[in-house]
Structures are given as C-alpha cells and as structure tokens.
XYZ file of C-alpha atoms in Angstrom:
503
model
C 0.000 0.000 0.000
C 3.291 2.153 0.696
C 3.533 2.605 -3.573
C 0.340 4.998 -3.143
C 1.373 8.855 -2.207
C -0.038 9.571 1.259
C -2.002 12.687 -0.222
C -4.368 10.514 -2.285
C -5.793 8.712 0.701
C -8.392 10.384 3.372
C -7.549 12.247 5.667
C -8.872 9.671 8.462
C -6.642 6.783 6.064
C -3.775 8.971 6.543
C -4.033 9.163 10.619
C -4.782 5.491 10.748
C -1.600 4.911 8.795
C 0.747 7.306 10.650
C -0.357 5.867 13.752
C 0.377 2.232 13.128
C 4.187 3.020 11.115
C 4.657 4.982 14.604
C 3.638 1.768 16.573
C 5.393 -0.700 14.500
C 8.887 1.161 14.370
C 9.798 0.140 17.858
C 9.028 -3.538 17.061
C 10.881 -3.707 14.042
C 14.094 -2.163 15.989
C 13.851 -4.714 18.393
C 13.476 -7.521 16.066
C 16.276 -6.475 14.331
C 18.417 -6.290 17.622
C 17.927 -10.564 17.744
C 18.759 -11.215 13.794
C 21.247 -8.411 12.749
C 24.601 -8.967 14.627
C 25.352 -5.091 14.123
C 22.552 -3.798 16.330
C 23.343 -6.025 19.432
C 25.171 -3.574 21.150
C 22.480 -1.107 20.775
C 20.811 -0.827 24.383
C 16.723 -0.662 24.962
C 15.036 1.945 23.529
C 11.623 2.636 24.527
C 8.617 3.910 22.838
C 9.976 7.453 23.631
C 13.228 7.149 22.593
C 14.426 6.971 26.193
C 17.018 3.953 27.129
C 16.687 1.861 30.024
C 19.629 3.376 32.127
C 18.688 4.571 35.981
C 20.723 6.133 38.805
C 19.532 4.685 42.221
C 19.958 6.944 45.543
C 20.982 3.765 47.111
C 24.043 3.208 45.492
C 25.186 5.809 48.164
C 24.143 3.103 50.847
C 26.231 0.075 49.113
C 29.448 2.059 48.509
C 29.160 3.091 52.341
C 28.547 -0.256 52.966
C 31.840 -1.198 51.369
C 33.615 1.274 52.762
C 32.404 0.188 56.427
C 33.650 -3.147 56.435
C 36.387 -2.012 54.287
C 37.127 0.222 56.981
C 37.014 -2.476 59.854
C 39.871 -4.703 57.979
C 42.276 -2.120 57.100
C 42.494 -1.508 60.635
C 43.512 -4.558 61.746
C 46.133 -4.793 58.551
C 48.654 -2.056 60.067
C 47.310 -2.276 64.125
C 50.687 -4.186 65.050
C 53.081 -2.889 62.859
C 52.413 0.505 64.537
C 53.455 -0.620 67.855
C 55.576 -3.023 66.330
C 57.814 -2.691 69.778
C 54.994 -2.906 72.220
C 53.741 -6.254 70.519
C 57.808 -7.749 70.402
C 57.550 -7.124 74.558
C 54.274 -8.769 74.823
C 54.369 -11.707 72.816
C 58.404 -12.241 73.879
C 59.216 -12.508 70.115
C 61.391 -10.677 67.448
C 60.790 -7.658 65.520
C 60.774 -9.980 62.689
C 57.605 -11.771 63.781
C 55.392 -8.839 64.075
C 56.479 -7.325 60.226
C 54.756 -10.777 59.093
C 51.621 -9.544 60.835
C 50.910 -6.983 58.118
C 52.909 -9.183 55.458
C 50.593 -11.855 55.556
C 47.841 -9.608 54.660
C 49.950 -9.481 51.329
C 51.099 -13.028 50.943
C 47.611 -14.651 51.132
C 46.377 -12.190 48.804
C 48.611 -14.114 46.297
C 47.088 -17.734 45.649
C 43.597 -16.915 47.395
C 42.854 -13.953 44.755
C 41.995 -16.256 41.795
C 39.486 -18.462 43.412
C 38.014 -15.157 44.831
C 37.977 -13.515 41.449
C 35.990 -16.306 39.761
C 33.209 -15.976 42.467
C 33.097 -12.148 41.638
C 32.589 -12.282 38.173
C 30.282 -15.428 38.781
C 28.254 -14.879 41.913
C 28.648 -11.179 42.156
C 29.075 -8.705 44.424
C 26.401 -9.868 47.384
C 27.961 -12.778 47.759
C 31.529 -11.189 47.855
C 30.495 -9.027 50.355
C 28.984 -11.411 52.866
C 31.714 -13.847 52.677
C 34.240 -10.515 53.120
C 32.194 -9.077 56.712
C 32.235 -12.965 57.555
C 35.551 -13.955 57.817
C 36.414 -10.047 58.769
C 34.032 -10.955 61.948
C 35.101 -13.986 62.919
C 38.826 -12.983 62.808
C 37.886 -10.115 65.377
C 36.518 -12.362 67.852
C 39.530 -15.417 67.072
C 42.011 -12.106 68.697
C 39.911 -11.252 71.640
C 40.879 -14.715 72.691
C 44.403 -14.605 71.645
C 45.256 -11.891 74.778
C 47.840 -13.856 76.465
C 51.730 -13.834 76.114
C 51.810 -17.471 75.083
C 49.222 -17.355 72.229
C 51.148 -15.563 69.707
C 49.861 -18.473 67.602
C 46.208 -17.527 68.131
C 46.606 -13.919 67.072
C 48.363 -14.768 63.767
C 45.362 -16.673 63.218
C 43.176 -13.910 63.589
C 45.300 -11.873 61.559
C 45.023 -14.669 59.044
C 41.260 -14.515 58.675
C 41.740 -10.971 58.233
C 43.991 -10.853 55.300
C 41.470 -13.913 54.209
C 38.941 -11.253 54.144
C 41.070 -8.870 52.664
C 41.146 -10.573 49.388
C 37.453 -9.832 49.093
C 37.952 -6.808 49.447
C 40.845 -5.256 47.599
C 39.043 -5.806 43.922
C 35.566 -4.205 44.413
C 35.643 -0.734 44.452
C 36.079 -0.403 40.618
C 33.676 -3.579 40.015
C 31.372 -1.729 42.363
C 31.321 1.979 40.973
C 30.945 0.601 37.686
C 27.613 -1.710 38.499
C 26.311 0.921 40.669
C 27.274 4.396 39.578
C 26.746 6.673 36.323
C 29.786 7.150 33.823
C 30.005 10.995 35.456
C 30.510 9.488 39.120
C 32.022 5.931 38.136
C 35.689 7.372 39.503
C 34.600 9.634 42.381
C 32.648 6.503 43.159
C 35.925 4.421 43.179
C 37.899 6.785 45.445
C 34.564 6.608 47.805
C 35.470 3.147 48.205
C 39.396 3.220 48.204
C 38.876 6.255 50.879
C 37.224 3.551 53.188
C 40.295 0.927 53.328
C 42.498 4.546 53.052
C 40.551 5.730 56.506
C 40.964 2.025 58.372
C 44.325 2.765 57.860
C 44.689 6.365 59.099
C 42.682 4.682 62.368
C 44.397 1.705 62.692
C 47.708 4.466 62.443
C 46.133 6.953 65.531
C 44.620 4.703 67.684
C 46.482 1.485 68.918
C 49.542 4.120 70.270
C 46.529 5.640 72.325
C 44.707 2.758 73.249
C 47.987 0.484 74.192
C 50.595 2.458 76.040
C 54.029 1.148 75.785
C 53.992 0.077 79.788
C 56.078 -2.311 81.387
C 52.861 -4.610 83.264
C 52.027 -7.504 81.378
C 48.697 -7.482 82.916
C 47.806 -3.791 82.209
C 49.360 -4.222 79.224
C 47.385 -7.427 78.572
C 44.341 -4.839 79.635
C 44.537 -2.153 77.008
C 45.080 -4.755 73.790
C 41.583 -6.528 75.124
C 40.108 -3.139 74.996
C 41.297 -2.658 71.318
C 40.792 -6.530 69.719
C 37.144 -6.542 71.928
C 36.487 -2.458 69.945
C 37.472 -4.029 66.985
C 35.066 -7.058 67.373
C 32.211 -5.146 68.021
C 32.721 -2.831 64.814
C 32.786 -5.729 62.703
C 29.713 -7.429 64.196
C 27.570 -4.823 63.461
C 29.170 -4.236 59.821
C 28.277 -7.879 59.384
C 24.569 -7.427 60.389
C 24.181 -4.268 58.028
C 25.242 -5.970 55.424
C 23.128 -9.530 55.967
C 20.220 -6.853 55.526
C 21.391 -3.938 53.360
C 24.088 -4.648 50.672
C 22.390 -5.342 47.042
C 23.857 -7.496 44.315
C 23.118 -5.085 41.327
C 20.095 -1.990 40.704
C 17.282 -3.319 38.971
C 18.394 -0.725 35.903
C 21.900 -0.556 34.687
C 23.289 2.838 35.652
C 25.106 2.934 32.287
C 25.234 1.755 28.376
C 28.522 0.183 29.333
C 26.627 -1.709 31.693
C 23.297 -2.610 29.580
C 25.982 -4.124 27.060
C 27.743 -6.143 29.834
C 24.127 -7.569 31.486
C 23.424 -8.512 27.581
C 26.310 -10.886 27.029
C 25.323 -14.151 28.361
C 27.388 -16.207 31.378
C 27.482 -19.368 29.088
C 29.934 -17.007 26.573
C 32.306 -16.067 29.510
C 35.286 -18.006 30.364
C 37.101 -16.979 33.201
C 40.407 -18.443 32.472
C 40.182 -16.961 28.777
C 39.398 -13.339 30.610
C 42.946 -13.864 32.184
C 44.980 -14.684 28.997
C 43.146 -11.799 27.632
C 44.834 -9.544 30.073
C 48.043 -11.105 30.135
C 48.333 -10.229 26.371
C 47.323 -6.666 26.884
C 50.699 -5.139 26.762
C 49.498 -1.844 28.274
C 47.828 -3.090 31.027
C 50.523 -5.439 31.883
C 53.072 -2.342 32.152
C 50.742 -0.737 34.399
C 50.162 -4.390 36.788
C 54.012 -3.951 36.918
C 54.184 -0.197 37.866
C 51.136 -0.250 39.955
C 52.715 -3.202 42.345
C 56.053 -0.877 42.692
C 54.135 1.845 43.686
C 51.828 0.251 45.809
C 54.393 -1.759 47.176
C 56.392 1.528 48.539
C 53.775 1.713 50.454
C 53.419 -1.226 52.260
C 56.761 -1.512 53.031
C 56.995 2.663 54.114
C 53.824 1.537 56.040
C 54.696 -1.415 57.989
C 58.248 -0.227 58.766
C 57.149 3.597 60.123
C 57.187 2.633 62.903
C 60.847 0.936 63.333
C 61.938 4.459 61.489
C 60.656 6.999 63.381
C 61.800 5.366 66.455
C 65.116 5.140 65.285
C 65.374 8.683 64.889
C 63.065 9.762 67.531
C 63.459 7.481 70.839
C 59.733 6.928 72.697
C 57.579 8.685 69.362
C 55.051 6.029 69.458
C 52.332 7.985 69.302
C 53.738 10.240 67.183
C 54.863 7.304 64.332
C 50.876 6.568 64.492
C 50.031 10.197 63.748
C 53.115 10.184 61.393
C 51.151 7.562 59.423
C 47.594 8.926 59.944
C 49.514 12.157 58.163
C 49.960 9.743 55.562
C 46.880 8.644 54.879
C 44.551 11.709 55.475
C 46.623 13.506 52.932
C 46.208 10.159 50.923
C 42.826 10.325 51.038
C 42.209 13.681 49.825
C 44.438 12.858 47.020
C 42.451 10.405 46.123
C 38.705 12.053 46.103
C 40.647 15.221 44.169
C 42.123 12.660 41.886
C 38.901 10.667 41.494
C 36.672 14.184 40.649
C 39.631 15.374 38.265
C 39.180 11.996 36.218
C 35.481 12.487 36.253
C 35.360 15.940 34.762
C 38.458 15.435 32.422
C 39.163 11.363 31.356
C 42.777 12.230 31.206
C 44.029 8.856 32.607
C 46.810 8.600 31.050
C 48.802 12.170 31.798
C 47.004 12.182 35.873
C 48.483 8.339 36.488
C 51.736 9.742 35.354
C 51.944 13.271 37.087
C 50.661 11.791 40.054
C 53.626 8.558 40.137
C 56.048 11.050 39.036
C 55.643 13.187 42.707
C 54.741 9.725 44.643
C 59.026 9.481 43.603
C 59.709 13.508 44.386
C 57.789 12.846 47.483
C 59.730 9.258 48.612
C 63.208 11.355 47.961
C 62.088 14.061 49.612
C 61.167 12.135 52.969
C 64.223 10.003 52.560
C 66.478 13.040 52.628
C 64.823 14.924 55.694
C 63.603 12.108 57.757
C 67.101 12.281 59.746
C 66.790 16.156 60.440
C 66.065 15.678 63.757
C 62.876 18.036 63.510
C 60.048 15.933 63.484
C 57.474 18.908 61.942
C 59.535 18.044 59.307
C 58.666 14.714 59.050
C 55.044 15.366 59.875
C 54.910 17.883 56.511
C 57.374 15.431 53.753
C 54.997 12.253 54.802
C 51.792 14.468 54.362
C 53.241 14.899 50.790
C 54.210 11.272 50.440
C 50.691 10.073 51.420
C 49.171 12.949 48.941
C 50.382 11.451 45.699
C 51.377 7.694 46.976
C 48.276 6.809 48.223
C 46.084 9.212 46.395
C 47.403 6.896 43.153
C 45.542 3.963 44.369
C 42.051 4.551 42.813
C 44.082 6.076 39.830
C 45.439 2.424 38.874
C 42.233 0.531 39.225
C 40.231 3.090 37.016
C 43.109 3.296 34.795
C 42.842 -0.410 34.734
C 39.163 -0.980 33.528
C 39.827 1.636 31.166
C 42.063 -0.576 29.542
C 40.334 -3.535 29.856
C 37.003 -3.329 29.465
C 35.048 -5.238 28.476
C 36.997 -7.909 30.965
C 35.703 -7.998 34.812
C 36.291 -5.411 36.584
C 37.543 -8.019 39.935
C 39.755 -9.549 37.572
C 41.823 -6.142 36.502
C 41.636 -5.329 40.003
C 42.682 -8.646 41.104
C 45.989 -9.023 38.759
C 46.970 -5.063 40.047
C 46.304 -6.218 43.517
C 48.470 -9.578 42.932
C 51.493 -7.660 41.935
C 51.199 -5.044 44.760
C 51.161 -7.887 47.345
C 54.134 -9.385 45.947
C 56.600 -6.436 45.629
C 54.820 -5.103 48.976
C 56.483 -8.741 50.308
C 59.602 -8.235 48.787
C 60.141 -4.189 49.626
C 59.563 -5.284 53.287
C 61.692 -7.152 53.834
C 64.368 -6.078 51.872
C 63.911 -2.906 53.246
C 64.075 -3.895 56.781
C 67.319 -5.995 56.091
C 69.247 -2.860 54.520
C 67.697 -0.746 57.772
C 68.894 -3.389 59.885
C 72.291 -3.324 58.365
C 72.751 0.110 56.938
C 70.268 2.469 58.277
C 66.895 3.985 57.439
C 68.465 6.519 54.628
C 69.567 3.373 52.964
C 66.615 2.045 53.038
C 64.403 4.585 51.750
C 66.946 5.178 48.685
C 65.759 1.497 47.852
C 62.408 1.975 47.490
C 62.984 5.896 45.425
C 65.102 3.420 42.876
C 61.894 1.156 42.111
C 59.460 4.290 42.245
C 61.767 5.832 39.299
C 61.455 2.788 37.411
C 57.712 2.549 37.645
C 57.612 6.174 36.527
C 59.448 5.142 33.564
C 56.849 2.355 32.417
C 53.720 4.891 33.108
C 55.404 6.804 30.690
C 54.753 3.699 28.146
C 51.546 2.787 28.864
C 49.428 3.675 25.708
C 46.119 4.978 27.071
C 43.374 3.030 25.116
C 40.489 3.748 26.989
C 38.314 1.064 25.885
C 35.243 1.958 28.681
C 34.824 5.514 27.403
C 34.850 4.314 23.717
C 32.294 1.599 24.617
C 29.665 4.471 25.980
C 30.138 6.720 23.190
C 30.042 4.257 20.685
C 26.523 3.468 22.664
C 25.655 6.889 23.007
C 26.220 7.018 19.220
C 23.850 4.057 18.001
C 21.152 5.713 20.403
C 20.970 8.759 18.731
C 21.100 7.396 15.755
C 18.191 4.910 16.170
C 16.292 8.443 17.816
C 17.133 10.089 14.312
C 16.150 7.312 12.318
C 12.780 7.136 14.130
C 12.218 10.861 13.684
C 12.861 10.714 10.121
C 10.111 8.059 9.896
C 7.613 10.226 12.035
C 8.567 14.156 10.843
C 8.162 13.561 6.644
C 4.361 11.987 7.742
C 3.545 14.184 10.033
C 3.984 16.924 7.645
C 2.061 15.296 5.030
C -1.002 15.299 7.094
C -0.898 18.296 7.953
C 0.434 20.125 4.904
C -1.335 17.652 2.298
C -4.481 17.063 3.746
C -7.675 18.581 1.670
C -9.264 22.090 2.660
C-alpha cells in the first residue's frame, strides 16, 4: 500500500496509517536487535526514545557499605606494625615476627585472589560481600581470645582470617562503581570506596599508640590490647549485620550503556580463564600491573616499617609514628577524592596516572632526605606529601585499569593489580628492613625511590586506550542514531497530514 502517495488517501486513512508506522517502528528495531549482529550492542530503547539506564539513591548506601567493612579490615592490617615494639615485649618474640603480621595480609592475597575472582565475576558482588564481613568478623573475635603472652599463635590466626577477608575486598571498588554508579561518578565513586580501606588505615595508624601504652605490666598491658581486639570485634559485628540486611547485588536498571551491554552478554559465553589470557596479552595493562605493584608496594613496606623508622630517629615517638602515618593517609585520602573528581570531569588517565607517580618518587626522595633532620614537623609535613600522591594513586590504577580492559571484569583487573602489589609489597619489606637493619633507614628509603623511578618510567609507556569511554560513546552514538532514524520516519508523515491534507 506504501507505492500509493499519502495525499491521495483520506484524511482519516492517513491518521490510521501514521499511527500504526509509529507503533510498529519500535518492534521492528527490536526484532532487528535478535537477527542483525550489528545492532546487538544497541541498548533498549523505549517507545519514547528513552534507554533503560537509571541512577539509584541507594548506590550511596552500598558504597558506604563497602567502605564500612572495608574500613574495619584495614584496621587490623597495620594495628601491630604501629606498635611493632609494644607487641615484640608482649608476645616475647622478634621484631621480625610482628612485620609478618601486616605481610601476611599481602602473601595470602597471592594464591587466594583467583578463586576469589571467579566468584566475583560469577556470583557477584552480594555474595563477595557477605563472605568478606564474615571472615572479617570472625577474625575479630579469634584475637579477643588470643590476649595472652603465650598465644602468639592464636593472634596470627586472627590476623590470618583478616587478610582472608582482605582478598574480598581489595578488587571491588572499581567492580562496584561501575555496576552501581553513572559514567560521570564511576571514579569519584571508586575513590569513595578506596577512601574507606584509606581511613581504616589512618585509624588503625592513631589509635592502637593511644589505646595500648608502651607500659612495662604484662597485665595492664594485657588490659589495654583486650580493649582494642574486643572495639574491633564489636565494629565488625555490626558491619556484618548491616550488610546480611542492606548490601544489594546489582540496581534493577543498569546505571550505564557500558553496563546494559555487559548484562546482555550471556554467562554461558564467559570463560574466566580466557578473561585472564586476555589480560596477560594486553601489553598496556601489563606495564601498568608492573608499575602499579612498585608503587603500591612503597607503600606497604613505608607503612609497615614507620614505625621501626621513626623510632630510630626519635626514641619513645610512638604515638607520634601513628600520627606520622595517619599524616599519611589523610593527605592520601584527599588525594584520592581530588584525583577521582579530576578523572570524572576530564578522562585524562593517562597524563594524571603519570603526574601523580612522578611526585609519589619527588615525594619518597624528599622524605628520605629529611627524615634524619632531627625536627620531626619536618617529618610530619614530607609524609603528608608522600601520602598525597602515593596513596592518592591507588584509585588512579584501578580506574586506569578498567579503562584498559574493558570489556573484561572489573575483579579480575583489580585482582591481577592487587596480585602484583602484594608481591613487591612482600619483597620491599623485607628487603627494606634488612638494609635498615644493616645500613640504616636513609639506605633504606633510597631502595624503594630506585623502584618508584622505574615505575615512573613504564607509566610513561603505557598507551592509554580507553576502551570503557569508547564503549559508551560508541553506545551513546547508536542511540541517537536509532532516535534520528525514528524521527525521520515520524517528521516527513507528520507533515504530510498536515500540509497535504484537503481544505
């Protein structure tokens, strides 16, 4: 009937015909999006040209969530190392000893992070997240019954469910931003939840000087850790609860067209073990696995050894070392949030990951050089600036990461970055503490500036495909081009009626 001009039917003919091509346009487009393999990345369009993408308000409540229990384990991660001296008396055991307690938060990272990142990508993120507050919980509890001088044993086991839960940990802020949050907010959204393991640490800095005193009764001494492993418990019972009853898998809508092309590939076509070899060939993301760890690693090893340097220098500074590395971490923190909002308004990966390494190095030579001053404001100011850029690059690398990745899972890029931070975290620490033990702190810090220069280097390599931001345009683009196709249908009609029709 189409091979008839629409000005030789009537004028009640023509409305009839308008309003069934308007009715049947939307059905054809979707038919077509099930036989013609070019239109399957082309998200839902509704009858008014609006896709199904939704922000929820409660994405604020998961990512707080997360950055609770997050929180709660970071704590417990640096809460010897701080009073790495107090612990030695306690326990009757060598400085040694006590550096494993925030060491084997990294080394069962290593072979526990695979198994962890298959459940991610296959179970999801409620399931993560339970087993995470879990195993955070019942660690708490296992070192409110470790509080005697002869159960060293007990407390490394408790500190061994910890850095269990760790590993669920470590790879969900990006896999959670990007599930939850809009492409505007998917980085601030990250740093939200890097901020939260970034704050357990500034705590777990502060408050064990404050809440153990470096006092020479085992029994009151016994006292004031109780007080700290029973706070600790407490906290991470009632994390636990909140998320048994709050914490979501996924919003009903996709927040983005990245994501309403990810929920449209079905499980069946992903293969987890292909997803690795996948990133193991991406040459620029390997270079930045390899420059994250060294970066990362610094600061592990700057982190769990503050304490045996500042006392080294500064005779009876316990409390101060903890605000020392609460310094650290605040300014961290910021770092990361201004970092986060920067990538947010500008996408420039690339050159921020590589300004930002480039004074994490300035910074590390700059404390190595004045930590010996004897003027500890001076050492309160150099960390601050340390902490700004070293820590602040955290969120940097996993964004950076699913930017060069996608479509892969986002726990998987996470995972690998997180792998190779744990393992040159390992190695920094304790080849840093063997050149302090043998040549001094200066010596030591020098070590780690050599490695931060190198990692520098290989930012500067990294070719900055940003395969995320070229996904949602190219969806963006396919949107408005099914909108323009539809109006082109609906505009030459409409005028026909109403330009055609019979006085």
């Amino acid at each position: 009937m189409f091979a008839y001009p629409l000005y030789s039917l009537s004028h009640l003919t023509r409305n009839m015909l308008v309003r069934r091509v308007i009715n049947i346009v939307p059905i054809c487009l979707g038919y077509c999006n099930h036989i013609v393999p070019s239109f399957t990345s082309i998200p839902n369009v509704n009858k008014d040209n609006t896709t199904t993408t939704h922000l929820y308000k409660r994405r604020w409540v998961m990512v707080f969530l997360f950055s609770s229990y997050s929180l709660c384990n970071a704590f417990q991660w640096i809460q010897y190392g701080i009073i790495n001296n107090i612990f030695m008396k306690f326990y009757h055991v060598d400085s040694f000893a006590i550096d494993w307690m925030s060491m084997i938060y990294m080394l069962t990272y290593i072979p526990f992070i695979w198994p962890v990142s298959w459940l991610l990508d296959k179970k999801g993120l409620r399931l993560i997240a339970l087993m995470a507050t879990a195993i955070n919980c019942l660690g708490t509890w296992i070192k409110v019954a470790s509080v005697k001088q002869n159960l060293f044993w007990v407390t490394m086991l408790g500190q061994f469910a910890g850095s269990l839960s760790q590993v669920f940990i470590l790879g969900m802020p990006s896999r959670l931003a990007s599930v939850w949050f809009g492409s505007e907010e998917v980085s601030t959204a990250c740093s939200i939840g890097v901020f939260g393991n970034q704050m357990g640490i500034a705590i777990g800095f502060l408050v064990p000087p404050i809440l153990v005193p470096n006092v020479d009764d085992m029994d009151d001494l016994a006292y004031h850790i109780s007080i700290m492993f029973y706070i600790t418990a407490g906290m991470a019972t009632v994390i636990f609860i909140l998320v048994v009853f709050m914490f979501q898998e996924k919003p009903e809508i996709p927040p983005t067209l990245a994501q309403v092309q990810a929920r449209s590939t079905p499980p069946e076509e992903y293969s987890y073990m292909a997803s690795i070899l996948r990133l193991l060939r991406n040459l620029p993301f390997m270079l930045l696995v390899i420059s994250y760890g060294l970066n990362v690693g610094c600061f592990y090893a700057v982190s769990t050894l503050l304490n045996r340097m500042i006392i080294e220098h500064y005779p009876g500074e316990e409390v101060n070392a903890g605000r020392i590395g609460l310094t650290i971490v605040i300014a961290g923190m910021v770092g990361s949030l201004i970092c986060g909002i920067w990538l947010d308004k500008t996408k420039t990966y690339k050159q921020t990951t590589l300004a930002v390494y480039l004074m994490s190095f300035v910074g590390m030579v700059v404390y190595a050089f004045t930590l010996n001053l004897d003027h500890l404001w001076v050492v309160f100011v150099t960390s601050g600036a340390l902490g700004f850029f070293m820590t602040g690059y955290l969120p940097l690398g996993f964004e950076f990461a699913v930017e060069l990745t996608f479509p892969e899972g986002e726990g998987t890029s996470s995972g690998l970055l997180n792998c190779s931070a744990q393992i040159f975290g390992i190695i920094f620490t304790i080849g840093q503490g063997k050149i302090i033990d043998h040549f001094g702190t200066f010596a030591g810090n020098i070590f780690l500036c050599v490695f931060l220069l190198i990692g520098t280097i290989m930012t500067a390599f990294i070719k900055s495909d940003l395969r995320r931001q070229k996904a949602n345009h190219l969806a963006e683009n396919q949107v408005a081009s099914v909108s323009v196709s539809v109006s082109a249908i609906w505009c030459p009609v409409k005028g026909d009626v109403s330009d055609t029709a019979p006085g």
